[in-house]
Coordinates of C-alpha atoms in Angstrom, one line a residue:
Chain A
M56 CA -0.1 0.0 -0.1
S57 CA 2.5 2.5 0.9
E58 CA 5.0 1.1 -1.4
R59 CA 2.2 1.9 -4.2
K60 CA 1.9 5.6 -2.8
R61 CA 5.5 6.1 -2.9
E62 CA 5.7 4.9 -6.3
G63 CA 3.0 7.2 -7.4
E64 CA 4.7 10.1 -5.8
G65 CA 7.9 9.4 -7.5
L66 CA 6.3 9.2 -10.9
E67 CA 4.6 12.5 -10.5
Q68 CA 7.9 13.9 -9.4
A69 CA 9.7 12.5 -12.2
A70 CA 7.1 13.7 -14.7
G71 CA 7.1 17.1 -13.5
L72 CA 10.9 17.6 -13.3
D73 CA 11.6 15.6 -16.6
M74 CA 12.9 18.6 -18.5
G75 CA 14.9 20.3 -16.1
T76 CA 16.4 17.2 -14.4
R77 CA 19.8 17.9 -14.9
L78 CA 19.7 21.4 -13.9
E79 CA 17.8 20.6 -10.8
E80 CA 20.1 17.7 -9.9
R81 CA 22.9 20.1 -10.0
D82 CA 20.9 22.6 -7.7
E83 CA 20.3 19.8 -5.3
R84 CA 23.9 18.6 -5.2
A85 CA 25.0 22.2 -4.6
G86 CA 22.3 22.5 -2.1
A87 CA 23.6 19.3 -0.3
D88 CA 26.9 20.6 -0.2
A89 CA 26.0 24.0 1.0
E90 CA 23.9 22.1 3.8
T91 CA 26.7 20.2 5.1
V92 CA 29.6 22.6 4.3
D93 CA 30.4 23.1 7.7
E94 CA 30.6 19.5 8.8
A95 CA 31.6 17.7 5.6
I96 CA 34.1 15.0 6.0
F97 CA 34.5 14.2 2.5
S98 CA 34.1 16.3 -0.5
L99 CA 34.5 14.9 -3.9
S100 CA 34.7 16.8 -7.0
G101 CA 34.8 15.4 -10.5
V102 CA 36.4 12.1 -9.0
G103 CA 37.1 9.1 -11.7
V104 CA 38.9 6.0 -11.7
T105 CA 40.3 4.1 -14.4
Y106 CA 41.8 0.6 -14.5
S107 CA 44.7 0.3 -16.7
G108 CA 43.3 3.2 -18.7
A109 CA 39.6 1.9 -18.9
Q110 CA 37.2 4.4 -17.2
A111 CA 35.2 2.7 -14.3
V112 CA 33.7 5.6 -12.5
E113 CA 33.4 8.9 -14.0
D114 CA 32.8 12.5 -12.6
V115 CA 31.5 12.0 -9.2
S116 CA 30.9 15.1 -7.0
F117 CA 29.2 15.3 -3.8
G118 CA 29.9 15.7 -0.1
L119 CA 29.6 13.3 2.7
A120 CA 28.6 14.7 6.1
T121 CA 30.0 14.0 9.6
N122 CA 28.4 11.7 11.9
E123 CA 25.9 10.4 9.3
I124 CA 25.5 7.1 7.5
T125 CA 25.9 7.6 3.7
A126 CA 24.9 4.7 1.6
F127 CA 25.9 4.1 -2.1
I128 CA 23.4 2.1 -3.9
G129 CA 23.1 1.1 -7.6
P130 CA 23.4 -2.0 -9.9
S131 CA 26.4 -4.2 -10.2
G132 CA 29.2 -2.5 -12.0
C133 CA 28.4 0.9 -11.2
G134 CA 31.5 1.5 -9.4
K135 CA 30.2 1.8 -5.7
S136 CA 32.9 -0.4 -4.4
T137 CA 35.5 1.4 -6.6
L138 CA 34.5 4.7 -5.4
I139 CA 34.5 3.8 -1.6
R140 CA 38.1 2.3 -2.0
C141 CA 39.1 5.9 -3.4
L142 CA 38.1 7.2 0.1
N143 CA 40.9 5.4 2.0
R144 CA 43.3 4.9 -1.0
M145 CA 42.7 1.3 -1.1
N146 CA 42.7 1.6 -4.8
D147 CA 46.5 2.0 -4.5
L148 CA 46.6 -1.8 -4.1
I149 CA 45.1 -2.5 -7.4
P150 CA 47.8 -2.5 -10.1
G151 CA 47.0 0.0 -13.0
A152 CA 44.3 1.9 -10.9
E153 CA 44.2 5.5 -11.2
V154 CA 42.2 8.3 -9.5
E155 CA 41.5 11.7 -11.1
G156 CA 39.7 14.5 -9.8
E157 CA 39.9 15.7 -6.2
V158 CA 38.9 13.7 -2.9
L159 CA 39.2 16.2 0.1
Y160 CA 39.0 14.9 3.5
H161 CA 38.6 17.5 6.2
D162 CA 39.7 19.9 3.2
Q163 CA 42.9 17.8 2.6
D164 CA 43.5 16.3 -0.7
L165 CA 43.8 12.6 0.0
Y166 CA 45.7 12.2 -3.3
D167 CA 48.1 15.0 -2.7
P168 CA 51.6 13.5 -3.2
K169 CA 52.6 14.4 0.2
I170 CA 50.0 12.3 1.6
D171 CA 51.0 8.9 3.0
P172 CA 48.2 6.4 2.3
V173 CA 49.2 4.6 5.6
Q174 CA 48.2 7.6 7.5
V175 CA 45.0 8.0 5.6
R176 CA 44.0 4.4 6.5
K177 CA 44.6 5.0 10.1
R178 CA 42.0 7.4 10.2
I179 CA 39.8 5.9 7.6
G180 CA 38.9 2.3 8.4
M181 CA 37.3 -0.2 6.3
V182 CA 35.3 -3.3 6.8
F183 CA 35.0 -5.7 3.8
Q184 CA 32.5 -7.7 1.9
K185 CA 33.7 -11.1 3.4
P186 CA 34.5 -11.1 6.9
N187 CA 38.5 -11.3 6.9
P188 CA 39.5 -11.9 10.4
F189 CA 43.2 -12.7 10.8
P190 CA 44.0 -16.4 11.6
K191 CA 44.7 -15.5 15.2
S192 CA 43.0 -15.4 18.4
I193 CA 40.1 -13.0 18.9
Y194 CA 42.1 -10.7 21.1
D195 CA 45.2 -10.9 18.8
N196 CA 42.7 -9.8 15.9
I197 CA 41.7 -6.5 17.8
A198 CA 45.2 -5.8 19.4
F199 CA 47.0 -5.9 15.9
G200 CA 45.9 -2.5 14.7
P201 CA 47.0 -0.9 17.9
K202 CA 50.2 -2.6 18.0
V203 CA 51.2 -1.9 14.8
L204 CA 50.4 1.8 15.2
G205 CA 52.5 1.6 18.3
V206 CA 49.6 2.6 20.6
K207 CA 50.9 2.5 24.3
D208 CA 47.5 2.2 26.2
D209 CA 46.7 -0.9 28.2
M210 CA 46.0 -3.4 25.5
D211 CA 43.5 -5.5 27.5
E212 CA 41.3 -2.3 28.0
T213 CA 41.6 -1.3 24.3
V214 CA 40.5 -4.7 23.3
E215 CA 37.5 -4.6 25.7
R216 CA 36.5 -1.2 24.7
A217 CA 36.3 -2.0 21.0
L218 CA 34.5 -5.3 21.6
R219 CA 32.0 -3.6 23.6
R220 CA 31.5 -0.8 21.1
A221 CA 31.0 -3.6 18.4
S222 CA 28.5 -5.2 21.0
L223 CA 30.6 -8.4 20.7
W224 CA 32.0 -8.3 24.4
D225 CA 29.4 -10.4 26.0
E226 CA 29.5 -13.1 23.5
V227 CA 33.3 -13.4 23.3
K228 CA 34.6 -12.3 26.7
D229 CA 35.3 -16.0 27.9
R230 CA 37.1 -17.2 24.8
L231 CA 39.2 -14.1 23.9
K232 CA 42.2 -16.5 23.2
S233 CA 40.4 -18.8 20.7
N234 CA 40.8 -18.6 17.2
A235 CA 38.6 -16.1 15.3
F236 CA 37.9 -18.6 12.7
G237 CA 35.7 -20.6 15.3
M238 CA 33.3 -17.7 15.2
S239 CA 30.1 -17.5 13.2
G240 CA 30.1 -15.3 10.2
G241 CA 28.0 -12.6 11.7
Q242 CA 30.3 -12.6 14.7
Q243 CA 33.3 -12.6 12.5
Q244 CA 32.1 -9.3 10.6
R245 CA 31.5 -7.6 14.0
L246 CA 34.9 -8.5 15.0
C247 CA 36.2 -7.0 11.8
I248 CA 34.2 -3.7 12.8
A249 CA 35.7 -4.1 16.3
R250 CA 39.1 -4.3 14.8
A251 CA 38.6 -1.2 12.9
L252 CA 37.3 0.5 15.9
A253 CA 40.3 -0.4 17.9
V254 CA 42.6 2.1 16.0
S255 CA 40.2 4.8 16.9
P256 CA 39.1 5.8 13.3
D257 CA 37.3 8.8 12.3
V258 CA 35.4 7.2 9.4
I259 CA 34.3 3.6 8.8
L260 CA 34.0 2.6 5.3
M261 CA 31.8 -0.6 4.9
D262 CA 31.9 -2.5 1.6
E263 CA 28.7 -4.5 1.4
P264 CA 29.5 -5.6 5.0
C265 CA 26.3 -7.8 5.2
S266 CA 26.2 -9.6 1.9
A267 CA 27.6 -12.7 3.1
L268 CA 25.4 -12.8 6.3
D269 CA 22.1 -14.1 7.3
P270 CA 19.2 -11.7 8.1
I271 CA 19.7 -11.9 11.8
S272 CA 23.2 -11.2 11.8
T273 CA 22.5 -8.5 9.1
G274 CA 20.1 -6.9 11.7
R275 CA 22.7 -6.6 14.3
I276 CA 25.0 -5.1 12.2
E277 CA 22.7 -2.6 11.1
D278 CA 21.9 -1.7 14.8
L279 CA 25.5 -1.4 15.4
M280 CA 25.8 1.0 12.6
L281 CA 23.1 3.3 13.9
E282 CA 24.7 3.2 17.2
L283 CA 28.1 3.9 15.7
K284 CA 27.2 6.9 13.7
Q285 CA 26.9 8.8 17.2
S286 CA 30.8 8.9 17.2
Y287 CA 32.0 8.0 13.5
S288 CA 30.9 8.7 10.1
I289 CA 30.2 5.8 8.1
V290 CA 29.9 4.9 4.4
I291 CA 28.2 1.8 3.3
V292 CA 28.0 0.2 0.0
T293 CA 25.1 -2.2 -0.3
H294 CA 23.3 -4.1 -2.8
N295 CA 20.3 -4.1 -0.6
M296 CA 18.0 -1.1 -1.2
H297 CA 16.0 -1.9 2.1
Q298 CA 19.3 -1.7 4.1
A299 CA 20.1 1.6 2.6
A300 CA 16.5 2.8 3.3
R301 CA 16.8 1.3 6.9
V302 CA 20.1 2.7 8.1
S303 CA 21.5 5.5 6.0
D304 CA 20.9 9.4 6.3
R305 CA 22.0 10.1 2.8
T306 CA 21.9 7.8 -0.2
A307 CA 23.9 8.2 -3.5
F308 CA 22.5 6.2 -6.5
F309 CA 24.9 5.2 -9.1
T310 CA 24.5 3.7 -12.4
V311 CA 26.1 2.0 -15.2
D312 CA 26.7 3.6 -18.6
L313 CA 27.4 1.3 -21.4
R314 CA 29.7 2.8 -23.9
A315 CA 31.6 1.7 -27.1
G316 CA 29.0 -1.0 -27.9
E317 CA 28.8 -2.3 -24.2
S318 CA 32.4 -3.2 -24.2
Q319 CA 33.0 -0.5 -21.5
R320 CA 30.9 0.1 -18.6
V321 CA 31.4 3.4 -16.9
G322 CA 29.7 4.0 -13.3
K323 CA 28.1 7.4 -12.8
L324 CA 26.5 9.1 -10.1
V325 CA 22.9 9.8 -10.8
E326 CA 21.4 11.1 -7.7
F327 CA 22.6 12.0 -4.1
A328 CA 20.0 13.2 -1.6
P329 CA 18.4 12.5 1.8
T330 CA 17.6 8.9 1.9
E331 CA 13.9 9.8 2.4
Q332 CA 13.8 11.8 -0.7
I333 CA 15.9 9.1 -2.8
F334 CA 13.1 6.4 -1.9
T335 CA 10.0 8.6 -1.8
S336 CA 10.5 11.3 -4.4
P337 CA 13.6 10.7 -6.3
R338 CA 14.4 13.5 -9.0
D339 CA 15.8 11.4 -11.6
R340 CA 13.6 8.6 -13.4
R341 CA 16.7 6.1 -13.3
T342 CA 16.6 6.3 -9.5
E343 CA 13.0 5.8 -9.4
E344 CA 13.1 2.8 -11.7
Y345 CA 15.8 1.2 -9.5
V346 CA 14.3 1.9 -6.1
T347 CA 10.9 0.7 -7.2
G348 CA 12.6 -2.3 -8.6
K349 CA 11.8 -1.9 -12.3
F350 CA 15.6 -2.4 -13.2
G351 CA 18.7 -3.4 -11.4
Chain B
M26 CA 10.7 -32.8 -27.6
A27 CA 9.0 -35.5 -26.0
V28 CA 10.5 -38.1 -28.2
T29 CA 13.9 -36.9 -27.9
E30 CA 13.8 -36.7 -24.1
S31 CA 12.7 -40.4 -23.8
A32 CA 15.5 -41.3 -26.4
I33 CA 18.0 -39.5 -24.0
T34 CA 16.5 -41.2 -20.9
R35 CA 16.8 -44.7 -22.4
K36 CA 20.4 -44.2 -23.3
I37 CA 21.3 -43.2 -19.7
V38 CA 19.5 -46.1 -18.5
E39 CA 20.6 -48.6 -20.7
R40 CA 23.7 -50.7 -19.4
A41 CA 26.9 -50.3 -21.1
S42 CA 27.7 -52.7 -23.7
S43 CA 29.8 -55.6 -22.7
G44 CA 32.5 -54.2 -25.1
E45 CA 32.5 -50.8 -23.2
R46 CA 32.7 -52.8 -20.1
V47 CA 35.7 -54.9 -21.0
R48 CA 37.3 -51.8 -22.2
E49 CA 36.6 -50.3 -18.9
L50 CA 38.1 -53.2 -16.9
G51 CA 41.1 -53.3 -19.0
F52 CA 41.9 -49.4 -18.7
R53 CA 41.7 -50.1 -14.9
V54 CA 44.0 -53.0 -14.9
A55 CA 46.5 -50.9 -17.1
L56 CA 46.5 -47.9 -14.8
L57 CA 46.9 -50.3 -11.8
G58 CA 49.9 -52.0 -13.5
C59 CA 51.6 -48.7 -13.9
L60 CA 51.3 -48.0 -10.4
L61 CA 52.6 -51.3 -9.5
V62 CA 55.7 -50.7 -11.4
A63 CA 56.7 -47.8 -9.2
I64 CA 55.5 -49.7 -5.9
V65 CA 57.2 -53.1 -6.9
F66 CA 60.6 -51.4 -7.7
L67 CA 60.4 -49.5 -4.4
G68 CA 59.6 -52.7 -2.4
V69 CA 62.3 -54.8 -4.2
L70 CA 64.8 -51.9 -3.5
I71 CA 63.9 -51.8 0.3
V72 CA 63.8 -55.6 0.8
D73 CA 67.2 -56.1 -1.2
V74 CA 68.8 -53.2 0.7
S75 CA 67.4 -54.5 4.0
V76 CA 68.6 -58.1 3.4
D77 CA 72.2 -56.9 2.8
G78 CA 72.4 -54.0 5.0
L79 CA 70.2 -54.9 8.1
P80 CA 72.9 -57.2 9.8
F81 CA 75.4 -54.2 9.9
L82 CA 72.9 -51.9 11.5
S83 CA 73.9 -51.6 14.8
L84 CA 74.3 -48.6 17.2
E85 CA 78.3 -48.9 16.8
F86 CA 77.6 -48.5 12.9
F87 CA 76.6 -44.9 13.9
Y88 CA 79.5 -44.0 15.9
T89 CA 82.3 -45.7 14.3
F90 CA 84.5 -44.1 11.6
P91 CA 84.3 -45.7 8.3
S92 CA 87.5 -47.8 7.4
R93 CA 88.7 -49.1 4.1
I94 CA 91.2 -51.5 6.0
F95 CA 88.7 -53.1 8.6
P96 CA 85.5 -53.0 6.8
E97 CA 84.0 -55.5 9.5
E98 CA 84.3 -52.6 12.1
S99 CA 83.6 -49.8 9.6
G100 CA 80.7 -47.2 10.4
I101 CA 79.4 -44.0 9.1
Q102 CA 80.0 -41.4 11.9
S103 CA 82.0 -38.9 9.6
A104 CA 79.5 -39.2 6.9
L105 CA 76.4 -39.0 9.0
L106 CA 77.6 -35.8 10.7
G107 CA 78.7 -34.5 7.5
T108 CA 75.2 -34.8 5.9
L109 CA 73.6 -33.5 9.0
A110 CA 76.0 -30.5 9.1
L111 CA 75.4 -29.9 5.5
M112 CA 71.6 -29.9 6.0
V113 CA 71.8 -27.2 8.6
L114 CA 74.2 -25.1 7.0
C115 CA 72.5 -25.3 3.6
A116 CA 69.3 -24.4 5.5
V117 CA 70.9 -21.4 7.3
F118 CA 72.0 -20.1 3.8
V119 CA 68.7 -20.9 1.6
V120 CA 66.0 -20.0 4.0
P121 CA 66.5 -16.3 4.3
I122 CA 67.5 -15.8 0.7
G123 CA 64.8 -17.9 -0.6
V124 CA 62.1 -16.5 1.4
A125 CA 63.2 -13.1 0.8
S126 CA 63.3 -13.5 -2.8
A127 CA 59.8 -15.2 -2.9
V128 CA 58.6 -11.9 -0.8
Y129 CA 60.0 -9.7 -3.2
L130 CA 58.5 -11.6 -6.4
E131 CA 55.0 -11.9 -4.7
E132 CA 54.6 -8.9 -3.0
Y133 CA 56.8 -6.1 -4.6
A134 CA 57.7 -6.9 -8.0
D135 CA 55.6 -5.3 -10.6
R136 CA 54.7 -8.1 -12.9
D137 CA 54.2 -6.0 -16.2
R138 CA 58.0 -5.0 -16.0
W139 CA 60.0 -7.6 -18.4
I140 CA 62.8 -8.0 -15.8
N141 CA 60.5 -9.4 -13.3
R142 CA 59.1 -11.7 -15.7
T143 CA 62.6 -12.6 -16.9
I144 CA 63.5 -13.4 -13.3
E145 CA 60.6 -15.7 -12.8
V146 CA 61.1 -17.6 -15.9
N147 CA 64.8 -18.2 -15.0
I148 CA 64.2 -19.1 -11.6
Q149 CA 61.8 -22.0 -13.1
N150 CA 64.7 -22.6 -15.4
L151 CA 67.2 -22.9 -12.7
A152 CA 65.2 -25.5 -10.7
S153 CA 65.5 -27.9 -13.7
V154 CA 69.3 -27.5 -14.2
P155 CA 71.0 -30.8 -13.5
S156 CA 72.7 -31.1 -10.2
V157 CA 76.0 -31.8 -11.7
V158 CA 76.1 -28.5 -13.2
Y159 CA 75.7 -26.9 -9.9
G160 CA 78.6 -29.1 -8.8
I161 CA 80.8 -27.5 -11.6
L162 CA 79.6 -24.0 -10.6
G163 CA 80.5 -24.9 -6.9
L164 CA 83.9 -26.0 -8.0
A165 CA 84.7 -23.1 -10.1
F166 CA 83.4 -20.2 -8.0
I167 CA 83.1 -21.6 -4.4
V168 CA 85.9 -24.0 -4.0
R169 CA 88.4 -22.3 -6.4
G170 CA 86.7 -19.0 -6.0
P171 CA 88.3 -16.0 -7.3
V172 CA 88.0 -14.6 -3.9
D173 CA 89.0 -16.5 -0.7
I174 CA 85.7 -16.7 0.8
F175 CA 85.7 -16.0 4.4
G176 CA 89.3 -16.5 4.4
L177 CA 88.9 -20.2 4.5
G178 CA 91.6 -20.7 2.0
V179 CA 91.2 -21.1 -1.9
G180 CA 91.1 -24.4 -3.2
Q181 CA 90.1 -26.2 -0.3
P182 CA 87.0 -28.7 -0.5
T183 CA 85.4 -27.4 2.7
L184 CA 82.2 -28.3 4.3
L185 CA 81.0 -24.7 3.8
A186 CA 81.7 -24.9 0.0
G187 CA 79.5 -28.2 -0.1
A188 CA 76.8 -26.5 1.8
L189 CA 76.7 -23.4 -0.4
T190 CA 76.7 -25.4 -3.8
L191 CA 73.8 -27.4 -2.3
G192 CA 72.3 -24.3 -1.3
L193 CA 72.3 -22.9 -4.7
L194 CA 70.8 -26.2 -6.1
V195 CA 67.7 -26.1 -3.9
L196 CA 67.6 -22.1 -3.8
P197 CA 65.1 -22.1 -6.9
I198 CA 63.2 -24.9 -5.3
V199 CA 62.9 -23.0 -1.9
I200 CA 61.8 -19.8 -3.8
I201 CA 59.0 -21.6 -5.8
V202 CA 57.7 -23.2 -2.8
S203 CA 57.8 -20.1 -0.8
R204 CA 56.1 -18.1 -3.5
E205 CA 53.4 -20.6 -3.5
A206 CA 53.0 -20.5 0.1
I207 CA 52.7 -16.7 0.1
R208 CA 50.3 -16.9 -2.6
A209 CA 48.1 -18.9 -0.5
V210 CA 47.6 -16.4 2.0
P211 CA 44.3 -14.8 0.7
P212 CA 44.4 -11.0 -0.5
S213 CA 41.7 -10.3 2.0
I214 CA 44.2 -10.8 5.0
R215 CA 46.5 -8.2 3.4
E216 CA 43.6 -5.6 2.8
G217 CA 42.6 -6.2 6.2
S218 CA 45.7 -5.5 7.6
L219 CA 46.5 -2.5 5.4
A220 CA 43.1 -1.0 6.3
L221 CA 43.9 -0.8 9.8
G222 CA 47.0 1.6 9.0
A223 CA 49.6 -0.9 8.7
T224 CA 52.4 -0.5 6.3
Q225 CA 53.3 -2.9 3.8
W226 CA 56.3 -4.2 5.8
Q227 CA 54.1 -4.8 8.8
T228 CA 51.4 -6.5 6.9
I229 CA 54.0 -8.9 5.2
W230 CA 56.0 -9.4 8.3
K231 CA 52.9 -9.9 10.9
Q232 CA 50.3 -11.3 8.7
V233 CA 51.6 -12.8 5.4
L234 CA 54.8 -14.7 6.5
P235 CA 53.2 -16.2 9.6
G236 CA 50.2 -17.5 7.3
A237 CA 52.8 -18.7 4.8
L238 CA 55.1 -20.3 7.4
P239 CA 53.5 -23.9 7.5
G240 CA 53.8 -24.0 3.6
V241 CA 57.2 -22.4 3.6
A242 CA 58.4 -24.9 6.2
T243 CA 57.2 -28.0 4.2
G244 CA 58.9 -26.6 1.2
V245 CA 62.0 -26.1 2.9
I246 CA 62.3 -29.7 4.4
L247 CA 61.5 -31.4 0.9
A248 CA 64.1 -29.0 -0.5
L249 CA 66.6 -30.2 2.2
S250 CA 65.8 -33.7 1.5
R251 CA 66.7 -33.3 -2.0
A252 CA 69.9 -31.6 -1.0
I253 CA 71.2 -34.3 1.3
G254 CA 70.4 -37.0 -1.2
E255 CA 72.5 -35.3 -4.0
T256 CA 75.8 -37.0 -4.9
A257 CA 77.0 -35.4 -7.9
P258 CA 77.5 -31.8 -6.8
L259 CA 79.4 -33.2 -3.7
I260 CA 81.8 -35.1 -5.7
L261 CA 82.7 -32.1 -7.8
V262 CA 83.3 -29.8 -4.9
G263 CA 85.7 -32.5 -3.3
A264 CA 83.8 -34.4 -0.6
G265 CA 85.8 -37.4 0.6
A266 CA 85.0 -40.7 1.8
F267 CA 86.3 -43.1 4.6
Q268 CA 87.1 -39.9 6.6
L269 CA 88.5 -40.7 9.9
F270 CA 87.7 -37.3 11.4
N271 CA 84.4 -35.3 11.8
P272 CA 83.7 -32.4 9.4
S273 CA 84.3 -28.8 10.3
I274 CA 83.0 -26.0 8.6
D275 CA 86.5 -24.8 7.1
G276 CA 87.7 -28.4 6.5
P277 CA 87.2 -31.5 4.5
F278 CA 83.9 -33.4 4.7
S279 CA 82.1 -36.6 3.9
A280 CA 78.4 -37.3 3.4
L281 CA 76.3 -40.3 3.2
P282 CA 75.6 -40.4 -0.5
I283 CA 79.5 -39.9 -0.9
Q284 CA 80.1 -42.8 1.5
I285 CA 77.6 -45.0 -0.4
F286 CA 79.2 -44.3 -3.7
N287 CA 82.7 -45.1 -2.5
N288 CA 81.5 -48.2 -0.9
V289 CA 80.2 -49.5 -4.1
G290 CA 83.4 -48.8 -5.9
E291 CA 85.5 -51.2 -3.4
P292 CA 86.5 -54.5 -4.7
E293 CA 85.3 -56.7 -1.8
D294 CA 81.7 -57.8 -1.2
I295 CA 81.5 -56.5 2.2
F296 CA 81.5 -52.9 1.1
R297 CA 78.5 -53.5 -0.9
D298 CA 76.6 -54.6 2.4
L299 CA 78.0 -51.5 4.2
A300 CA 76.7 -49.4 1.2
A301 CA 73.4 -51.0 1.9
A302 CA 73.4 -50.3 5.5
T303 CA 74.3 -46.7 4.7
I304 CA 71.5 -46.6 2.1
L305 CA 69.1 -47.6 5.0
V306 CA 70.4 -44.8 7.2
L307 CA 69.9 -42.4 4.4
L308 CA 66.5 -43.5 3.6
G309 CA 65.5 -43.3 7.2
I310 CA 66.6 -39.7 7.3
L311 CA 64.8 -38.8 4.3
L312 CA 61.5 -40.8 5.6
I313 CA 61.8 -38.7 8.9
M314 CA 62.1 -35.5 7.0
N315 CA 59.2 -36.0 4.5
S316 CA 57.0 -37.2 7.4
L317 CA 57.7 -34.1 9.4
A318 CA 56.9 -32.1 6.3
I319 CA 53.6 -33.7 6.0
Y320 CA 53.0 -33.4 9.8
L321 CA 53.7 -29.7 9.6
R322 CA 51.4 -29.3 6.4
N323 CA 48.4 -31.0 8.1
R324 CA 49.0 -29.7 11.5
Y325 CA 49.3 -25.9 10.7
E326 CA 47.3 -26.0 7.9
N327 CA 45.4 -22.6 7.4
K328 CA 41.6 -22.9 6.7
W329 CA 41.0 -19.4 5.2

């Protein structure tokens, strides 16, 4: 019922704005930037990524706000994951990947030659699609980050704090010394979140963190994200539109352009707006078709 | 549609024709026969060697020096210690260099550059160079080296020269197995570590190498078991037999394969039996090493 209503609204909106969509979109983007300018944590302008010369993502510009959850949604191959990996320079690890444009983090260009990617990754943590605990004990998984960063605090305390923040403490406090591989998939993913939290980052990037998990584990991680956004800024890539709708404050919708007779697939940002708006009254028809399930 | 379907179904359900079954059986027998060739040869070898050698195997055999003059009281102490020392020295030389080379090739080398591809291909080539060629190399460059290595005296057939020669021989193998072990550590582990702000070096040292360790250890043991079985390179670098003193790093040395080789060359029959007993000892060492490799592999295998 409400779905249907939403759909209707969206259609109206799209029809009404059809002609001036591009212009409106630009205005909206500028508006969003203006709205978050004093608390923007990331500000991207004209960001593109090429893999060995082949364009993967093109001309993305928007700003991400502090203490918010920003979701990237869109069909496969639209460059969501590629883009999120630009935000902590994980793309550096892929041979042939090159980033163009400007990625500002607290007004500092992350791709400035003077910037050390290692320092960037200390501040901007990442959780991956598949839980990737280290083949060590639960304790050592958490302690690894602070140790390599040379943190001198009491390690037991750091580990406990990280596990508590990831609401994993009660489940694992009696088996901190056992191997992390013995945990369930959902626990492993929360361990990976705890591991990221242990180095006290500013931002947490999550690349489809729930795609390998069952609905209950997914729910726990979503609750966790809502809790964590009080102290961190979170960017999440998700294939699950409902997840974006449930947890995020703002949503960026990407699509994939086929070029040169479908041989080249280029991801583009279509619309970036408050999540509510993306799901109820998207400005672009492509967004609407995607969120209503007509495509993708 | 329906017709073709039923035709297909019938064909599957029908029993294979008797001709097909005979062929199938014949194939299985042929395969089993091939396997038996290897097994029977190994069995015959072990039985034959045991019959000749077992009577000589006693505790004294291990701690008596070999003797050409009193073969009845001959032992293998100098050769056994030589082999063990060769193994240890060879490992000390080959493990750091081999693992470091593997780390470079897997973690740092840009595979698009021709120089790195050339290195890779040539390591594969080196692994298949006959061991006698390494012996000549060792003789020319290590024993009669242009420089007096470690001041030990040019032209001396030393234990160190033997160990270095064997090290060169198995270095490509160690590099190849180490690379495989390093490659088996999933990229997600590296990403997880780097995403926490660890440097590449910290990631390699604290995550990749510990993860690769069981594979590296297994490979190194198998490589060493090849090294201590080698005879040709040791003959060329001047290993001796029937030595009445224990080896030292900067002095002459003997080894089990060399002792076996020289025993066989002696005219009296008893030397053949002594060779058989020595073969049993060498086979025993190899068996222990290979078992250790298998144990390590199974015990510390990572389930990623």
